[in-house]
Coordinates of C-alpha atoms in Angstrom, one line a residue:
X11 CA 0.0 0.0 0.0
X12 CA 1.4 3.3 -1.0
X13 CA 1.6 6.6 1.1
X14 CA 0.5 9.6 -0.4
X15 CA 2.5 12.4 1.1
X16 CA 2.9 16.1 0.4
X17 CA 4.0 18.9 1.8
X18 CA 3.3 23.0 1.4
X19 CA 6.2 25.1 2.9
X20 CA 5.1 28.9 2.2
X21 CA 7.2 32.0 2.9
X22 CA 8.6 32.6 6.5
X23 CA 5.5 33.5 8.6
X24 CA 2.7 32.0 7.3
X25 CA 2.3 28.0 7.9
X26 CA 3.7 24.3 7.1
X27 CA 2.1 21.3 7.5
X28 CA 2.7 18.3 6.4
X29 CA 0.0 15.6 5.7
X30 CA -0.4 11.7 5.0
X31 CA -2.8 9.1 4.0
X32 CA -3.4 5.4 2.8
X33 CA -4.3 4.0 -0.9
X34 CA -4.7 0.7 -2.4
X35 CA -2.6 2.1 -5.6
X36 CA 0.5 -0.7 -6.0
X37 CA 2.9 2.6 -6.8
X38 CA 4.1 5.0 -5.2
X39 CA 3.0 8.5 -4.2
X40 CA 3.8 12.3 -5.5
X41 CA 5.4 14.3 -3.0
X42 CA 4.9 17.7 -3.5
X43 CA 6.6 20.8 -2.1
X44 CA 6.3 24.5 -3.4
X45 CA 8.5 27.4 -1.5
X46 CA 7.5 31.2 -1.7
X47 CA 10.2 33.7 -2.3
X48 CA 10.2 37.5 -0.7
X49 CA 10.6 39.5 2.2
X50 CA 10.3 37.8 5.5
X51 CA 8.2 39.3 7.7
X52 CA 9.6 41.6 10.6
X53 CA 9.3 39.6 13.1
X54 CA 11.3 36.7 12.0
X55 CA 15.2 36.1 12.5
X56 CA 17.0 36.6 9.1
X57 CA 18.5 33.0 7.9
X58 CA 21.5 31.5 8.0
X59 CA 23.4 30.5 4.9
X60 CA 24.5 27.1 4.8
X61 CA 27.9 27.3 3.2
X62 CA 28.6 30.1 5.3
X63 CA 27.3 28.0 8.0
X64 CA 29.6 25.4 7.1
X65 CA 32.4 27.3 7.2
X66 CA 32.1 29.1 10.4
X67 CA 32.3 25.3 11.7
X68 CA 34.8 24.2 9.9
X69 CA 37.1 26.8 11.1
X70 CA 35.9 26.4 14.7
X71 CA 37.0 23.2 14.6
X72 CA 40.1 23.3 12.9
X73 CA 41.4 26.0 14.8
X74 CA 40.3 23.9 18.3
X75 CA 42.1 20.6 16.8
X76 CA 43.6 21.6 14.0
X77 CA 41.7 19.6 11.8
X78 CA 41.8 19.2 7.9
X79 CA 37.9 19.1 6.3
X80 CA 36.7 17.1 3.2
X81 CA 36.8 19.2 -0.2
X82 CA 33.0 20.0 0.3
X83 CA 33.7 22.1 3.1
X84 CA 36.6 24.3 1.9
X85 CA 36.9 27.5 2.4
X86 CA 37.1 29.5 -0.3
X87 CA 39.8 32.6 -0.8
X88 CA 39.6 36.2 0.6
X89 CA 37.8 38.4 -2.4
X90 CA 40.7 40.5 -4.3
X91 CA 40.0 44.3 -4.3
X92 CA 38.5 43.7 -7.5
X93 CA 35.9 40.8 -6.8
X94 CA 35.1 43.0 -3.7
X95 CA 34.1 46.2 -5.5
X96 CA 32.6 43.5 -8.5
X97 CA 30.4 41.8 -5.4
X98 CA 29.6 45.7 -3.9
X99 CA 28.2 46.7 -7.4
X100 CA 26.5 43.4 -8.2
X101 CA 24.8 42.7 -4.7
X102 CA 21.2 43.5 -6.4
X103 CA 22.0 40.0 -8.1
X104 CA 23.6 38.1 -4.9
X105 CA 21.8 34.9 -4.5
X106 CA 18.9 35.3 -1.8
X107 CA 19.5 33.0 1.2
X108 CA 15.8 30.8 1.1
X109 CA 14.7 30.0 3.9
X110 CA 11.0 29.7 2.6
X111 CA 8.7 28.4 5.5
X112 CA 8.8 28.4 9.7
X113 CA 11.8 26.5 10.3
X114 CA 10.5 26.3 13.9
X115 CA 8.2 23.7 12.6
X116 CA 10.9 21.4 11.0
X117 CA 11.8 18.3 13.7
X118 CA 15.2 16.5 13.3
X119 CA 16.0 13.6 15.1
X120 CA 19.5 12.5 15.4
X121 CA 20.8 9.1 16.7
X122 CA 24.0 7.5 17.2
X123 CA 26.2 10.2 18.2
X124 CA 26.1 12.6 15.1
X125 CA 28.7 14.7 15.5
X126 CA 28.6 18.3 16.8
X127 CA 29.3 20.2 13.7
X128 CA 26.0 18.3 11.8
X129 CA 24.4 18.6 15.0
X130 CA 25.4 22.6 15.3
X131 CA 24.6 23.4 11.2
X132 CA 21.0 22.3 11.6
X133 CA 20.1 23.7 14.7
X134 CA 21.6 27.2 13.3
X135 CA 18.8 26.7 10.7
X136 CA 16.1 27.5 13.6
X137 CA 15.3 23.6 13.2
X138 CA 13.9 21.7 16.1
X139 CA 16.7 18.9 17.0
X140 CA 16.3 15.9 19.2
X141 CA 20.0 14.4 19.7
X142 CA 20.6 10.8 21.0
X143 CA 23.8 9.3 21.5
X144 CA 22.5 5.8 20.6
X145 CA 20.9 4.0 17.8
X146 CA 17.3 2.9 19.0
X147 CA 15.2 -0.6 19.2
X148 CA 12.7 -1.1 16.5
X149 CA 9.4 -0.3 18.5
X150 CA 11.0 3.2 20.2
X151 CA 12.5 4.1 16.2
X152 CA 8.9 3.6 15.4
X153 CA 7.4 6.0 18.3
X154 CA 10.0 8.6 17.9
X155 CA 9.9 8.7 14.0
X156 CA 6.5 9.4 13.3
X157 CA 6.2 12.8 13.4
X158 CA 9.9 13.8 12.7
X159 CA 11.0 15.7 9.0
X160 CA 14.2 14.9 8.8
X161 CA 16.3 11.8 10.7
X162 CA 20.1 11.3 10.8
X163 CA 21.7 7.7 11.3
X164 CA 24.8 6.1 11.2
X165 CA 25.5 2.3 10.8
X166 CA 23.5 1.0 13.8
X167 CA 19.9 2.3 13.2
X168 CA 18.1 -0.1 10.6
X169 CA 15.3 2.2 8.5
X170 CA 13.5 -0.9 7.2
X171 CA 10.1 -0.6 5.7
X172 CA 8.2 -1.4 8.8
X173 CA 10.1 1.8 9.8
X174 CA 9.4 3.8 7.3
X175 CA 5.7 3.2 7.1
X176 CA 5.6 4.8 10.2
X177 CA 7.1 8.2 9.1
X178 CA 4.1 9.8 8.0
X179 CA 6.3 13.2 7.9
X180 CA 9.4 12.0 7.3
X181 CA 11.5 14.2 4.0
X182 CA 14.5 12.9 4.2
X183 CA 17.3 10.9 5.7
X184 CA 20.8 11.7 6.3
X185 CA 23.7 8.5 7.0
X186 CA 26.6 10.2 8.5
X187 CA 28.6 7.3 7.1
X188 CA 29.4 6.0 4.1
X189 CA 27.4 3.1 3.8
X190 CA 23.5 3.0 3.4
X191 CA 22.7 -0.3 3.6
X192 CA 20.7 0.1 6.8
X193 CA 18.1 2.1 4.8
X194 CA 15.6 0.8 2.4
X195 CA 16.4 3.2 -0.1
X196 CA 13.8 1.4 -2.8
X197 CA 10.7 2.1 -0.1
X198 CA 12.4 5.5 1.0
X199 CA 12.5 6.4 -3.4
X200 CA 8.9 5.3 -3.6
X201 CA 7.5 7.5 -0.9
X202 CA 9.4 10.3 -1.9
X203 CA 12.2 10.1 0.8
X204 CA 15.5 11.6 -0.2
X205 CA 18.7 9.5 1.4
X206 CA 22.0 11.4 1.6
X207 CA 25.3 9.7 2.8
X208 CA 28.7 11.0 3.0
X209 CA 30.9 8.6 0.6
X210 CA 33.9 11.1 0.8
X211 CA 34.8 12.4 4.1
X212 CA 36.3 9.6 6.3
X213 CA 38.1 7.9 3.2
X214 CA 41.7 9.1 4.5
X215 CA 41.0 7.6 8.0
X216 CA 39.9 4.3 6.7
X217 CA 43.2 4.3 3.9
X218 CA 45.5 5.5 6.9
X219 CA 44.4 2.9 8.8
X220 CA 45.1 0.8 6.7
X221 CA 48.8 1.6 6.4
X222 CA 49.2 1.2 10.4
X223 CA 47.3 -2.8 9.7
X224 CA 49.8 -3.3 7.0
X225 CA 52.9 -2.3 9.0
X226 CA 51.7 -3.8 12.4
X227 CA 50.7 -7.3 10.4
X228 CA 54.4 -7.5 9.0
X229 CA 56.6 -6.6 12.5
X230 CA 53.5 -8.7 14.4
X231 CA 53.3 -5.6 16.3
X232 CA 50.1 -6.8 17.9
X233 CA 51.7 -9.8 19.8
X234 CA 54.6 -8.2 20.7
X235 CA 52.4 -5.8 22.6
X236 CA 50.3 -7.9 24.2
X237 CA 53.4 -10.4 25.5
X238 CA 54.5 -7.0 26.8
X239 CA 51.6 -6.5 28.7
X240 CA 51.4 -9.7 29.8
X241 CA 54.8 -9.3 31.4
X242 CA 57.1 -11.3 28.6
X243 CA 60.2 -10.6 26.7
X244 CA 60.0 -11.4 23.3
X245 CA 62.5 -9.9 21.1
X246 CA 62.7 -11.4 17.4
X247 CA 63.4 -11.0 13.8
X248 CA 61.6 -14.0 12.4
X249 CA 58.7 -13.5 9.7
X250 CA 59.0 -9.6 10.5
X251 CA 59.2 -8.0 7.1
X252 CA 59.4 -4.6 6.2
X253 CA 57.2 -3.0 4.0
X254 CA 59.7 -1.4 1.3
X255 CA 59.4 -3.6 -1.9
X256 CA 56.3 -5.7 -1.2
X257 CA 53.3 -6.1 -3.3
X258 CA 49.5 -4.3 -2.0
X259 CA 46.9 -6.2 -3.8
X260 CA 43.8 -3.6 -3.6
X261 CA 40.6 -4.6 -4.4
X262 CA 37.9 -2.2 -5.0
X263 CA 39.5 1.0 -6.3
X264 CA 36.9 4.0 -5.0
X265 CA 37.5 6.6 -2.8
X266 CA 39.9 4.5 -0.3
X267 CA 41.3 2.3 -2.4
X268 CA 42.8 4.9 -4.7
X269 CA 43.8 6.8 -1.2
X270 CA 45.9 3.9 0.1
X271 CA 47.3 3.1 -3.3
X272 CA 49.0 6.5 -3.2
X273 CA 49.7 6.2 0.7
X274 CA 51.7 2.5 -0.1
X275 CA 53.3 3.7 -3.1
X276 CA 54.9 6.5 -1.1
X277 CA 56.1 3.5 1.4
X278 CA 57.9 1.9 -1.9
X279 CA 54.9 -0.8 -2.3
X280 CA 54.4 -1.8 -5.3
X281 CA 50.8 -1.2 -5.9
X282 CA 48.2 -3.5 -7.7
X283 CA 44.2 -3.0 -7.7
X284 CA 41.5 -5.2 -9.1
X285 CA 37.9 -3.5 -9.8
X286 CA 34.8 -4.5 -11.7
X287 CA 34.9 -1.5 -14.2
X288 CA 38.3 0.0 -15.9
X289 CA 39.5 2.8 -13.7
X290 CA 42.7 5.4 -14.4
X291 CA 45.3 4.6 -12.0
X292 CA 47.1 6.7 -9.5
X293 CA 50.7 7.4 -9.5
X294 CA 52.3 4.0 -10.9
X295 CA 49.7 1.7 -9.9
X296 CA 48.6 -1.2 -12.2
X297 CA 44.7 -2.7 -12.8
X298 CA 44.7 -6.2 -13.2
X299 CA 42.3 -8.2 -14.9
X300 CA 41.2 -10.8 -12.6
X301 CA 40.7 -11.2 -9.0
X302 CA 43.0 -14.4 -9.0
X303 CA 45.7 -12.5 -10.5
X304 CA 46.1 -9.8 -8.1
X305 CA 45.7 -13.1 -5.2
X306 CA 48.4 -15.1 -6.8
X307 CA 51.0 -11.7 -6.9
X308 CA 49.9 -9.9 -3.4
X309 CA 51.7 -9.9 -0.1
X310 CA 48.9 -8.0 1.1
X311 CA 46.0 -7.6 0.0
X312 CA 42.9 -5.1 1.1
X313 CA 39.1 -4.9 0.8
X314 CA 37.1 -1.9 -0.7
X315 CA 33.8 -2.7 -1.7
X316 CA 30.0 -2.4 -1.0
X317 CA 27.8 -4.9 0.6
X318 CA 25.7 -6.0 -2.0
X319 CA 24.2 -9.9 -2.7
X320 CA 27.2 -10.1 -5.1
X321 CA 29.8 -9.4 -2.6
X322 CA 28.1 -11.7 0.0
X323 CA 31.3 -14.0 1.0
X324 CA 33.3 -13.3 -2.0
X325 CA 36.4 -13.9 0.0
X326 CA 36.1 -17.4 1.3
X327 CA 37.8 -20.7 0.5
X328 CA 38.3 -21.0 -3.2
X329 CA 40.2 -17.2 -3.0
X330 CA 42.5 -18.1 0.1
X331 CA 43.6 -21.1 -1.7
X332 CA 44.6 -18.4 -4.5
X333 CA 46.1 -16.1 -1.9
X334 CA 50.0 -16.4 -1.6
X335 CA 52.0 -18.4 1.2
X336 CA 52.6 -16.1 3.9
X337 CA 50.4 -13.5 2.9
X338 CA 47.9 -11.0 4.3
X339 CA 44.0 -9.8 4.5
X340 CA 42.9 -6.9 5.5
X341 CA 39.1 -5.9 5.7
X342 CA 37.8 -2.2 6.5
X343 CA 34.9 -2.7 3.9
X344 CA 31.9 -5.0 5.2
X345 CA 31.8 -8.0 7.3
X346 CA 29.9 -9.6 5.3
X347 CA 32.4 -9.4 2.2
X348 CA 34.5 -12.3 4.0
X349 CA 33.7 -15.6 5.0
X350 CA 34.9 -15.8 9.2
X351 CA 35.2 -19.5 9.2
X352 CA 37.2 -19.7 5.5
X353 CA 39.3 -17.1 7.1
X354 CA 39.7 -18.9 10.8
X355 CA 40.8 -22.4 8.4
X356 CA 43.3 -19.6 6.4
X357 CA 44.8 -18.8 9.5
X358 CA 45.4 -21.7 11.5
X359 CA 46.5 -23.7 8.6
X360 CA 49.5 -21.0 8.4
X361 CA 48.2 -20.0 4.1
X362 CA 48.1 -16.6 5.4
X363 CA 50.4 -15.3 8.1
X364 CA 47.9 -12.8 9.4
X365 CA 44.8 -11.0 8.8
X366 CA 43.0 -7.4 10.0
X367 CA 39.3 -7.1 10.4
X368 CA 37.4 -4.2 10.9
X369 CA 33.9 -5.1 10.4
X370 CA 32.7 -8.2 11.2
X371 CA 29.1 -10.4 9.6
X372 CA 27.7 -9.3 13.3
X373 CA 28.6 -7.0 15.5
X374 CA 27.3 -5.5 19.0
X375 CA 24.6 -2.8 18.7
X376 CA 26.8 -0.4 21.1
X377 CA 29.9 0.4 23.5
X378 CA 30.5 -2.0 26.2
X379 CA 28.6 -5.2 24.4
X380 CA 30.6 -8.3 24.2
X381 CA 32.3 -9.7 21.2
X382 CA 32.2 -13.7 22.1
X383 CA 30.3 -16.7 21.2
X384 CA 26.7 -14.9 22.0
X385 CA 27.0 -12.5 19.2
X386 CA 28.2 -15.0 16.6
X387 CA 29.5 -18.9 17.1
X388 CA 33.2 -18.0 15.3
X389 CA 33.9 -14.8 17.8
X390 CA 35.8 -17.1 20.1
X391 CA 37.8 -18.7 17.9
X392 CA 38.6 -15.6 16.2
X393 CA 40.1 -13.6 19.3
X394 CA 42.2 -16.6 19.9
X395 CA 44.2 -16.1 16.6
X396 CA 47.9 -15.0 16.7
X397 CA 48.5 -12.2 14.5
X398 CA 45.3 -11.1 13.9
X399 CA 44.3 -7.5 14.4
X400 CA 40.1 -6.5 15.7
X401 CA 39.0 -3.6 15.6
X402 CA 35.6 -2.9 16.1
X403 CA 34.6 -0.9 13.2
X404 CA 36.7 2.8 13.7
X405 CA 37.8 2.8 10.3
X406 CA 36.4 6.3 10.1
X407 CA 36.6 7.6 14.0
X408 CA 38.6 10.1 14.1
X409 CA 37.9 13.9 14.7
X410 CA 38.6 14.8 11.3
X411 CA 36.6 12.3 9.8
X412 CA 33.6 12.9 11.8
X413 CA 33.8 16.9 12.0
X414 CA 34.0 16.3 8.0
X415 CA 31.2 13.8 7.9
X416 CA 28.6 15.9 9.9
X417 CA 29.5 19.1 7.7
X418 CA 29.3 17.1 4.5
X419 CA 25.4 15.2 5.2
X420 CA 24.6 18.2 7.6
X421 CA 24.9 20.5 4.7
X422 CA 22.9 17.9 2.1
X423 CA 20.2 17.8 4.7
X424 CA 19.6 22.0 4.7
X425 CA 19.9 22.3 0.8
X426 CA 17.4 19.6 0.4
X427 CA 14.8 21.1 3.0
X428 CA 15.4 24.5 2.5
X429 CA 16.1 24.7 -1.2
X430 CA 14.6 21.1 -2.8
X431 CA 18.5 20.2 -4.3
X432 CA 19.4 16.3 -4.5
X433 CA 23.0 16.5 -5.5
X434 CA 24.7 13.5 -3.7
X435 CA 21.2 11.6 -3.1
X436 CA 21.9 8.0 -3.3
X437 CA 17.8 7.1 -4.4
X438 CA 16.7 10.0 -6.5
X439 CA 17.6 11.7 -9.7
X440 CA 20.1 14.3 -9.3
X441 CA 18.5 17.5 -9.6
X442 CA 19.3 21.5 -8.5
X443 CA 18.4 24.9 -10.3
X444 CA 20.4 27.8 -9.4
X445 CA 19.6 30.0 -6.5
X446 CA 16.6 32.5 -6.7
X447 CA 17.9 36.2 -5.9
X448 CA 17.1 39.1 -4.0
X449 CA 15.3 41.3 -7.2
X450 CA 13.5 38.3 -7.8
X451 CA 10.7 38.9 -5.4
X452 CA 7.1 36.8 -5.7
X453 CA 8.8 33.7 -7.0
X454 CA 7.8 30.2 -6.3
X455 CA 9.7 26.7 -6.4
X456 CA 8.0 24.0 -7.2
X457 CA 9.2 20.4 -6.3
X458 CA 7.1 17.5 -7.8
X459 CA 8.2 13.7 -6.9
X460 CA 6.4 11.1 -9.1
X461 CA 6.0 7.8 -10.7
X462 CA 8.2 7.9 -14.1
X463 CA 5.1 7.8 -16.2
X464 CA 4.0 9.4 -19.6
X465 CA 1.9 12.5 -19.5
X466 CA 3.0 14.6 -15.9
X467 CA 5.6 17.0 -17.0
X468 CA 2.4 18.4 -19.3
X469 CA 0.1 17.9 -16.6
X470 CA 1.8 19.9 -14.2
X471 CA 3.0 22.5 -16.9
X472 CA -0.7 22.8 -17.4
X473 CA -1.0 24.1 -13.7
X474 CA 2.1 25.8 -13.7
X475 CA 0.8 27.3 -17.1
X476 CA -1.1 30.3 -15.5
X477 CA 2.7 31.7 -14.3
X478 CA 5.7 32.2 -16.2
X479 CA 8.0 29.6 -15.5
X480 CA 11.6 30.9 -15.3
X481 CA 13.6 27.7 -14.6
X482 CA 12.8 24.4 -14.6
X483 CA 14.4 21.1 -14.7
X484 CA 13.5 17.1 -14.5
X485 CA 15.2 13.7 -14.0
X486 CA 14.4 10.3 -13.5
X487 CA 16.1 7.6 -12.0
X488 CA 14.3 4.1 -12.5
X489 CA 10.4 4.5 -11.7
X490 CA 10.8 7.6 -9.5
X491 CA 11.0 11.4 -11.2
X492 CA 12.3 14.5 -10.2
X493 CA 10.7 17.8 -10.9
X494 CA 11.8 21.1 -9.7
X495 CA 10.4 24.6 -10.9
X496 CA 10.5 28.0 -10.4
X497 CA 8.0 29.9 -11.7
X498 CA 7.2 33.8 -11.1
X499 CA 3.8 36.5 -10.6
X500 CA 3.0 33.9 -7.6
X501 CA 1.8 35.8 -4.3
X502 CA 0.8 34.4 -0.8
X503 CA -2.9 34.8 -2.0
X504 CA -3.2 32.7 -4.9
X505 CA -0.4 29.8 -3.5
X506 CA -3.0 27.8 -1.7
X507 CA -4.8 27.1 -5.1
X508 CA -1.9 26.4 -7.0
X509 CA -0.6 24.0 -4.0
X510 CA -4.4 22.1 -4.6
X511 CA -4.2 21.6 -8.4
X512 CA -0.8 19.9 -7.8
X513 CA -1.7 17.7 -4.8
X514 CA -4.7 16.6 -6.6
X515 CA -2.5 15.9 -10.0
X516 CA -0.1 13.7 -7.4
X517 CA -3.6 12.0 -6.5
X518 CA -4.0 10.9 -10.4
X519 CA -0.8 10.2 -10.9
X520 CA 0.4 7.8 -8.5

């Protein structure tokens, strides 16, 4: 059963309200949302600009930690003379910072520990923000979710469609993480819920870690340190390599692969990658053809890829056996990419001389749980491995990462709510118009989400047909479509009757 949804967000000072109701139609809803441009009323607070938003964090927290930020949030050079006296002259034409509806009225719910600079950006916005340091059982997701506009996640909180029927209100939902496999992102599509993640901002922590897994693996760093701390002296040379001249087999070459290929090569590795489509290399790196290839050359080899039904346990018996004597695996990608037990036999049989896992098939839901037999029947037998490093799942926990993170989804959340953008969505069509400015007063955007049907772009240019539509542009992506407008000669009077003709065209066409 389908959810019809839509939503009228009018100029600062007048209303927003959000509604939602049942039908027996087998596809999906129209979500609607149309944003008045002008002057705000007197009474309101004047908004906050996101980027500008973003950079006041960013330079907060750099200066407190000295932090570096992902390329998103970069601050941009001081204006010469000349742009300055060009930007005096011009400021009729400066892009006017929307804000079009009582951000009062927008709720936010944020679990898991969403870090203060997301957490900061969005309450700026005059937003109402619940913040939770921990994900939440199914039954409280369900109560708290229900009336909330926007939610923001990381890997423990599961949006599942039992969820998600729930959120009668919900717009959108931000993963302050890289993956987004804890969200239904078909269901979320259908029902017109945008999902943003951040696919770019921790990748240097996860590739740097990576380089201290390889080192520690080849001088068995981890048992030295641990026969230290259990009071013993062990001081040798045997099967302690160094890294200089070895051979990093990296499969999956993205945002962290390419990172650590450029990291190793700078150790003197010699770099090799293997991905499913034809990528350029960095630096002096090679592509290889095949998977058994890069097995049969690799002292070390790493794992970059997504969790999808093809990568279910694509590391297990048949590619140890390929693996070199004496090498190494190391996993910062998914747990369930690699098969424990195949991994476990690798190990004890002495194929591979040592292994690195960050994620795991299960893991605890929080801090403080217990990794043993409970949570999975191999756990045990795992932790009693020499020369095996487990970490539980901080591939991307450091302060950079994280201050980057909540800047980078903080600031896809506020575009999409304020202005209707879905650059970087990961289940709708990519779609943004350029901003609306201050001598443009009267204006109106229009956002129309719909099934990817014949006949709607002339049905809703039929209603839109009454006002001259300066801008406009749609995309599709599978059965959902993307419209965004901005039409002009549209006042506070006559909004509420365009707003009807549109929510009942999303009643046909859905």
């Amino acid at each position: 059963m389908a959810k019809k949804r839509a939503f009228f967000i009018p100029r600062p000072g007048l209303f927003f309200s959000a509604s939602s109701s049942s039908s027996s139609s087998s596809s999906f809803s129209s979500a609607l949302a149309i944003s008045i441009t002008g002057n705000s009323p007197p009474t309101m607070s004047p908004p906050t600009e996101i980027s500008g938003a973003a950079r006041n964090l960013s330079d907060q927290v750099s200066t407190s930690v000295n932090l570096s930020v992902s390329p998103s949030a970069a601050r941009p050079s001081p204006l010469s003379s000349f742009d300055a006296r060009t930007a005096r002259q011009t400021s009729v034409s400066r892009p006017k910072l929307l804000k079009p509806f009582a951000t009062k009225d927008i709720k936010v719910l944020l679990l898991e520990n969403v870090n203060i600079t997301g957490r900061s950006m969005l309450s700026e916005q005059g937003y109402q923000v619940e913040f939770l340091k921990s994900s939440l059982p199914e039954d409280q997701l369900i109560e708290k979710i229900r009336d909330v506009h926007v939610i923001g996640i990381r890997s423990k909180t599961k949006l599942t469609e039992r969820v998600l029927k729930e959120a009668h209100n919900l717009l959108v939902i931000g993963c302050f993480c890289i993956g987004t496999n804890q969200v239904d992102l078909q269901y979320a599509a259908n029902n017109g819920i945008a999902v943003f993640n951040s696919p770019f901002s921790n990748s240097r922590s996860v590739a740097e870690l990576m380089i201290a897994e390889i080192i520690t693996l080849a001088r068995q760093l981890g048992d030295r340190s641990l026969e230290m701390h259990n009071g013993t002296w062990n001081k040798l040379s045997n099967k302690c390599w160094e890294v200089r001249g070895k051979v990093l087999g990296i499969i999956g070459y993205g945002h962290i692969g390419s990172q650590l290929s450029v990291l190793a090569e700078a150790m003197g590795m010699t770099v090799i990658y293997y991905d499913v489509v034809n990528l350029m290399a960095m630096g002096t790196a090679r592509q290889v053809p095949t998977m058994q290839q890069l097995l049969n050359t690799a002292d070390f080899v790493t794992l970059h890829v997504p969790e999808l039904p093809e990568t279910k346990n694509m590391f297990s018996t048949q590619q140890f056996e390929q693996m070199k004597d004496g090498s190494y695996l190391l996993n910062a990608s998914r747990g369930s990419v690699v098969d424990i037990p195949a991994l476990i036999h690798a190990m004890r049989t002495e194929k591979i001389a040592g292994a690195a896992l960050d994620v795991y098939p299960s893991e605890p839901r929080g801090n403080g749980d217990y990794f043993n037999k409970d949570l999975a029947p191999w756990a045990s037998d795992l932790r009693s491995l020499k020369n095996i490093i487990l970490t539980p799942h901080i591939g991307g926990s450091t302060e950079e990462a994280q201050s980057a993170i909540g800047i980078e989804v903080g600031q896809a959340l506020i575009r999409y709510v304020n202005e209707g953008t879905t650059l970087g969505a990961v289940n709708m069509p990519e779609v943004t118009l350029r901003s609306l400015t201050i001598d443009e007063p009267n204006h109106a955007r229009v956002i129309f989400i719909h099934n990817n049907v014949p006949g709607v772009l002339r049905k809703v240019n039929e209603i839109l047909g009454d006002h001259n539509v300066d801008k406009q542009m749609t995309d599709s992506r599978g059965d959902v479509a993307y419209l965004m407008a901005d039409v002009s000669n549209v006042d506070s009077e006559n909004i509420k009757d365009l707003y009807d003709q549109l929510e009942g065209l999303s009643c046909m066409c859905t």
